[in-house]
Amino acid sequence: MKNIAIFVSGSGTNCENIIRYANENKVNFRCALVVSNKAEALALERAERLGVPTAVMPKADLNDEVKMMALMREYEIDFIVLAGFLPLVPNFLIDAYPMKIVNIHPSLLPKFGGKGMWGHHVHEAVKAAGETETGITIHYVTPVCDGGDIIEQYRVALSPDDTPETIADKVHVLEMEYYPKVLERIIS
């Protein structure tokens, strides 16, 4: 059984989905810790309701190798899952967890990735570009933002009538369905 830490910055729907998936299925991982860079992140409340310990690590603490590595050791973390985590992961964590940090991005990378491309910014760019499809990309984390090896991509068709909000809804359906299943496969 592998211990995962889920890193989040916001509401935590993907985080909650992963925790529930792990609790309700015979999987090879358990959610041992949820880490957020924001004390007000709703994801922390979601995790606590589901009995998962949480930690708030503002940017200074996130970038403090001694503090972060102590936290990872305390919870015996084997794998890190990013679920709406906005800061760049510090290089020392990437070095400590090679090919063991995974992110989900709300587009078909390499399109609409990189610095500043998260959440609604991505969906607005997809709409503005007149794309006929979009999707999600699950990839390994490297020091290059959204530049790690792609593990899986899932697609959804778009119509000219789609708005950034309906695009977000379509992408969210893919996230909920596929992220936990891909995690289960790669963590084994």
Short mmCIF file of C-alpha atoms in Angstrom, two decimals:
data_model
loop_
_atom_site.label_atom_id
_atom_site.label_comp_id
_atom_site.label_asym_id
_atom_site.label_seq_id
_atom_site.Cartn_x
_atom_site.Cartn_y
_atom_site.Cartn_z
CA MET A 1 0.00 0.00 0.00
CA LYS A 2 1.44 3.34 -1.10
CA ASN A 3 0.83 6.57 0.79
CA ILE A 4 -0.05 9.52 -1.38
CA ALA A 5 -0.12 13.22 -0.61
CA ILE A 6 -2.56 15.31 -2.61
CA PHE A 7 -1.46 18.92 -3.16
CA VAL A 8 -4.32 21.41 -3.72
CA SER A 9 -4.96 25.15 -3.83
CA GLY A 10 -8.72 25.48 -4.24
CA SER A 11 -12.09 23.85 -3.80
CA GLY A 12 -10.82 20.29 -3.98
CA THR A 13 -13.40 18.43 -6.04
CA ASN A 14 -10.68 16.31 -7.65
CA CYS A 15 -9.06 15.82 -4.26
CA GLU A 16 -12.30 14.60 -2.71
CA ASN A 17 -12.96 12.37 -5.70
CA ILE A 18 -9.55 10.70 -5.36
CA ILE A 19 -9.99 10.18 -1.61
CA ARG A 20 -13.45 8.66 -2.10
CA TYR A 21 -12.19 6.45 -4.92
CA ALA A 22 -9.37 5.14 -2.72
CA ASN A 23 -11.75 4.55 0.21
CA GLU A 24 -14.43 2.81 -1.85
CA ASN A 25 -12.28 0.59 -4.09
CA LYS A 26 -9.58 -1.98 -3.51
CA VAL A 27 -6.67 0.15 -4.66
CA ASN A 28 -2.95 0.09 -4.00
CA PHE A 29 -2.80 3.55 -2.41
CA ARG A 30 -4.27 5.50 0.44
CA CYS A 31 -4.60 9.24 0.82
CA ALA A 32 -2.32 9.87 3.77
CA LEU A 33 -2.16 13.67 3.59
CA VAL A 34 -3.64 16.69 1.83
CA VAL A 35 -1.34 19.72 1.52
CA SER A 36 -2.49 23.18 0.51
CA ASN A 37 -0.65 26.44 0.02
CA LYS A 38 -3.83 28.27 1.11
CA ALA A 39 -5.33 28.03 4.59
CA GLU A 40 -8.78 28.95 3.22
CA ALA A 41 -8.82 26.19 0.57
CA LEU A 42 -12.13 24.33 0.70
CA ALA A 43 -10.17 21.18 -0.18
CA LEU A 44 -8.85 21.08 3.40
CA GLU A 45 -12.39 20.90 4.80
CA ARG A 46 -13.30 18.19 2.29
CA ALA A 47 -10.27 16.12 3.29
CA GLU A 48 -10.89 16.56 7.02
CA ARG A 49 -14.53 15.46 6.62
CA LEU A 50 -13.19 12.28 5.01
CA GLY A 51 -10.68 11.69 7.81
CA VAL A 52 -7.54 12.64 5.90
CA PRO A 53 -4.91 14.71 7.75
CA THR A 54 -4.14 18.13 6.27
CA ALA A 55 -1.26 20.59 6.31
CA VAL A 56 -1.07 24.21 5.19
CA MET A 57 2.26 25.09 3.61
CA PRO A 58 2.37 28.68 2.37
CA LYS A 59 4.89 29.46 -0.37
CA ALA A 60 7.80 30.05 2.04
CA ASP A 61 7.20 26.68 3.74
CA LEU A 62 6.58 24.91 0.44
CA ASN A 63 10.00 26.08 -0.74
CA ASP A 64 11.69 25.15 2.57
CA GLU A 65 13.34 21.80 1.89
CA VAL A 66 13.77 20.94 5.58
CA LYS A 67 10.10 21.59 6.42
CA MET A 68 8.66 19.91 3.33
CA MET A 69 10.83 16.82 3.47
CA ALA A 70 10.11 16.44 7.19
CA LEU A 71 6.37 16.55 6.42
CA MET A 72 6.75 13.98 3.63
CA ARG A 73 8.72 11.67 5.97
CA GLU A 74 6.24 12.12 8.84
CA TYR A 75 3.42 10.78 6.66
CA GLU A 76 5.66 8.28 4.83
CA ILE A 77 4.65 9.72 1.46
CA ASP A 78 5.49 7.55 -1.55
CA PHE A 79 3.75 9.53 -4.28
CA ILE A 80 2.50 13.11 -4.78
CA VAL A 81 -0.66 13.95 -6.71
CA LEU A 82 -1.39 17.51 -7.81
CA ALA A 83 -5.10 18.30 -8.00
CA GLY A 84 -5.54 21.98 -8.75
CA PHE A 85 -2.24 22.98 -7.13
CA LEU A 86 -1.10 26.33 -8.48
CA PRO A 87 2.49 26.89 -7.24
CA LEU A 88 5.38 25.30 -9.06
CA VAL A 89 6.63 22.23 -7.24
CA PRO A 90 10.12 22.93 -5.85
CA ASN A 91 12.99 21.10 -7.52
CA PHE A 92 14.01 19.34 -4.31
CA LEU A 93 10.63 17.57 -4.23
CA ILE A 94 10.92 16.64 -7.90
CA ASP A 95 14.38 15.23 -7.20
CA ALA A 96 13.15 13.32 -4.13
CA TYR A 97 10.16 11.86 -6.04
CA PRO A 98 11.38 11.15 -9.57
CA MET A 99 8.46 10.03 -11.76
CA LYS A 100 6.34 9.97 -8.60
CA ILE A 101 4.66 13.37 -8.88
CA VAL A 102 1.65 13.58 -11.19
CA ASN A 103 -0.43 16.53 -12.33
CA ILE A 104 -3.71 16.89 -14.17
CA HIS A 105 -4.03 19.74 -16.65
CA PRO A 106 -7.37 20.89 -18.15
CA SER A 107 -6.31 20.83 -21.81
CA LEU A 108 -4.62 18.61 -24.34
CA LEU A 109 -0.99 19.52 -23.71
CA PRO A 110 1.13 20.92 -25.18
CA LYS A 111 -1.74 23.20 -26.19
CA PHE A 112 -2.79 25.76 -23.58
CA GLY A 113 -0.15 24.85 -21.01
CA GLY A 114 2.57 26.69 -19.15
CA LYS A 115 2.74 29.60 -16.77
CA GLY A 116 -0.61 31.26 -16.11
CA MET A 117 -2.58 28.55 -17.86
CA TRP A 118 -4.85 27.08 -15.23
CA GLY A 119 -8.58 26.80 -14.66
CA HIS A 120 -10.74 29.34 -16.46
CA HIS A 121 -7.70 30.83 -18.24
CA VAL A 122 -7.31 27.56 -20.13
CA HIS A 123 -10.99 27.27 -21.03
CA GLU A 124 -11.12 30.88 -22.22
CA ALA A 125 -8.06 30.27 -24.42
CA VAL A 126 -9.56 27.07 -25.83
CA LYS A 127 -12.77 28.97 -26.71
CA ALA A 128 -10.88 31.93 -28.18
CA ALA A 129 -8.82 29.59 -30.40
CA GLY A 130 -11.99 28.00 -31.80
CA GLU A 131 -10.90 24.49 -30.84
CA THR A 132 -13.22 21.64 -31.84
CA GLU A 133 -12.03 19.44 -28.98
CA THR A 134 -10.31 19.72 -25.65
CA GLY A 135 -9.70 17.40 -22.75
CA ILE A 136 -7.39 16.56 -19.91
CA THR A 137 -3.75 15.62 -19.73
CA ILE A 138 -2.32 13.59 -16.88
CA HIS A 139 1.45 13.98 -16.81
CA TYR A 140 4.55 13.60 -14.68
CA VAL A 141 5.87 16.76 -13.05
CA THR A 142 9.27 18.13 -14.00
CA PRO A 143 10.90 21.52 -13.37
CA VAL A 144 9.32 22.72 -16.65
CA CYS A 145 5.73 23.87 -16.05
CA ASP A 146 3.38 21.39 -17.78
CA GLY A 147 6.43 19.91 -19.52
CA GLY A 148 6.62 16.40 -18.05
CA ASP A 149 6.01 13.18 -19.93
CA ILE A 150 2.34 12.65 -20.78
CA ILE A 151 0.80 9.60 -19.13
CA GLU A 152 -2.71 9.83 -20.60
CA GLN A 153 -4.97 12.23 -22.45
CA TYR A 154 -8.76 12.08 -22.69
CA ARG A 155 -10.73 14.14 -25.20
CA VAL A 156 -14.16 15.69 -25.49
CA ALA A 157 -15.76 17.32 -28.52
CA LEU A 158 -16.66 21.01 -28.47
CA SER A 159 -19.32 22.86 -30.40
CA PRO A 160 -19.28 26.50 -31.51
CA ASP A 161 -21.99 27.10 -28.88
CA ASP A 162 -19.76 26.05 -25.99
CA THR A 163 -18.73 28.78 -23.57
CA PRO A 164 -15.72 28.72 -21.26
CA GLU A 165 -18.14 27.57 -18.54
CA THR A 166 -19.56 24.66 -20.55
CA ILE A 167 -16.02 23.72 -21.61
CA ALA A 168 -15.04 23.66 -17.92
CA ASP A 169 -18.01 21.40 -17.17
CA LYS A 170 -17.06 18.96 -19.92
CA VAL A 171 -13.45 18.86 -18.76
CA HIS A 172 -14.52 18.33 -15.15
CA VAL A 173 -16.49 15.23 -16.15
CA LEU A 174 -13.32 13.77 -17.67
CA GLU A 175 -11.28 14.64 -14.58
CA MET A 176 -13.73 12.92 -12.26
CA GLU A 177 -13.93 9.80 -14.37
CA TYR A 178 -10.31 9.25 -15.29
CA TYR A 179 -7.87 10.80 -12.78
CA PRO A 180 -8.39 8.25 -9.97
CA LYS A 181 -8.27 5.32 -12.40
CA VAL A 182 -5.01 6.50 -13.98
CA LEU A 183 -3.53 7.05 -10.52
CA GLU A 184 -4.45 3.53 -9.53
CA ARG A 185 -2.72 2.17 -12.59
CA ILE A 186 0.51 4.18 -12.38
CA ILE A 187 0.98 3.94 -8.62
CA SER A 188 1.07 0.17 -8.92
#
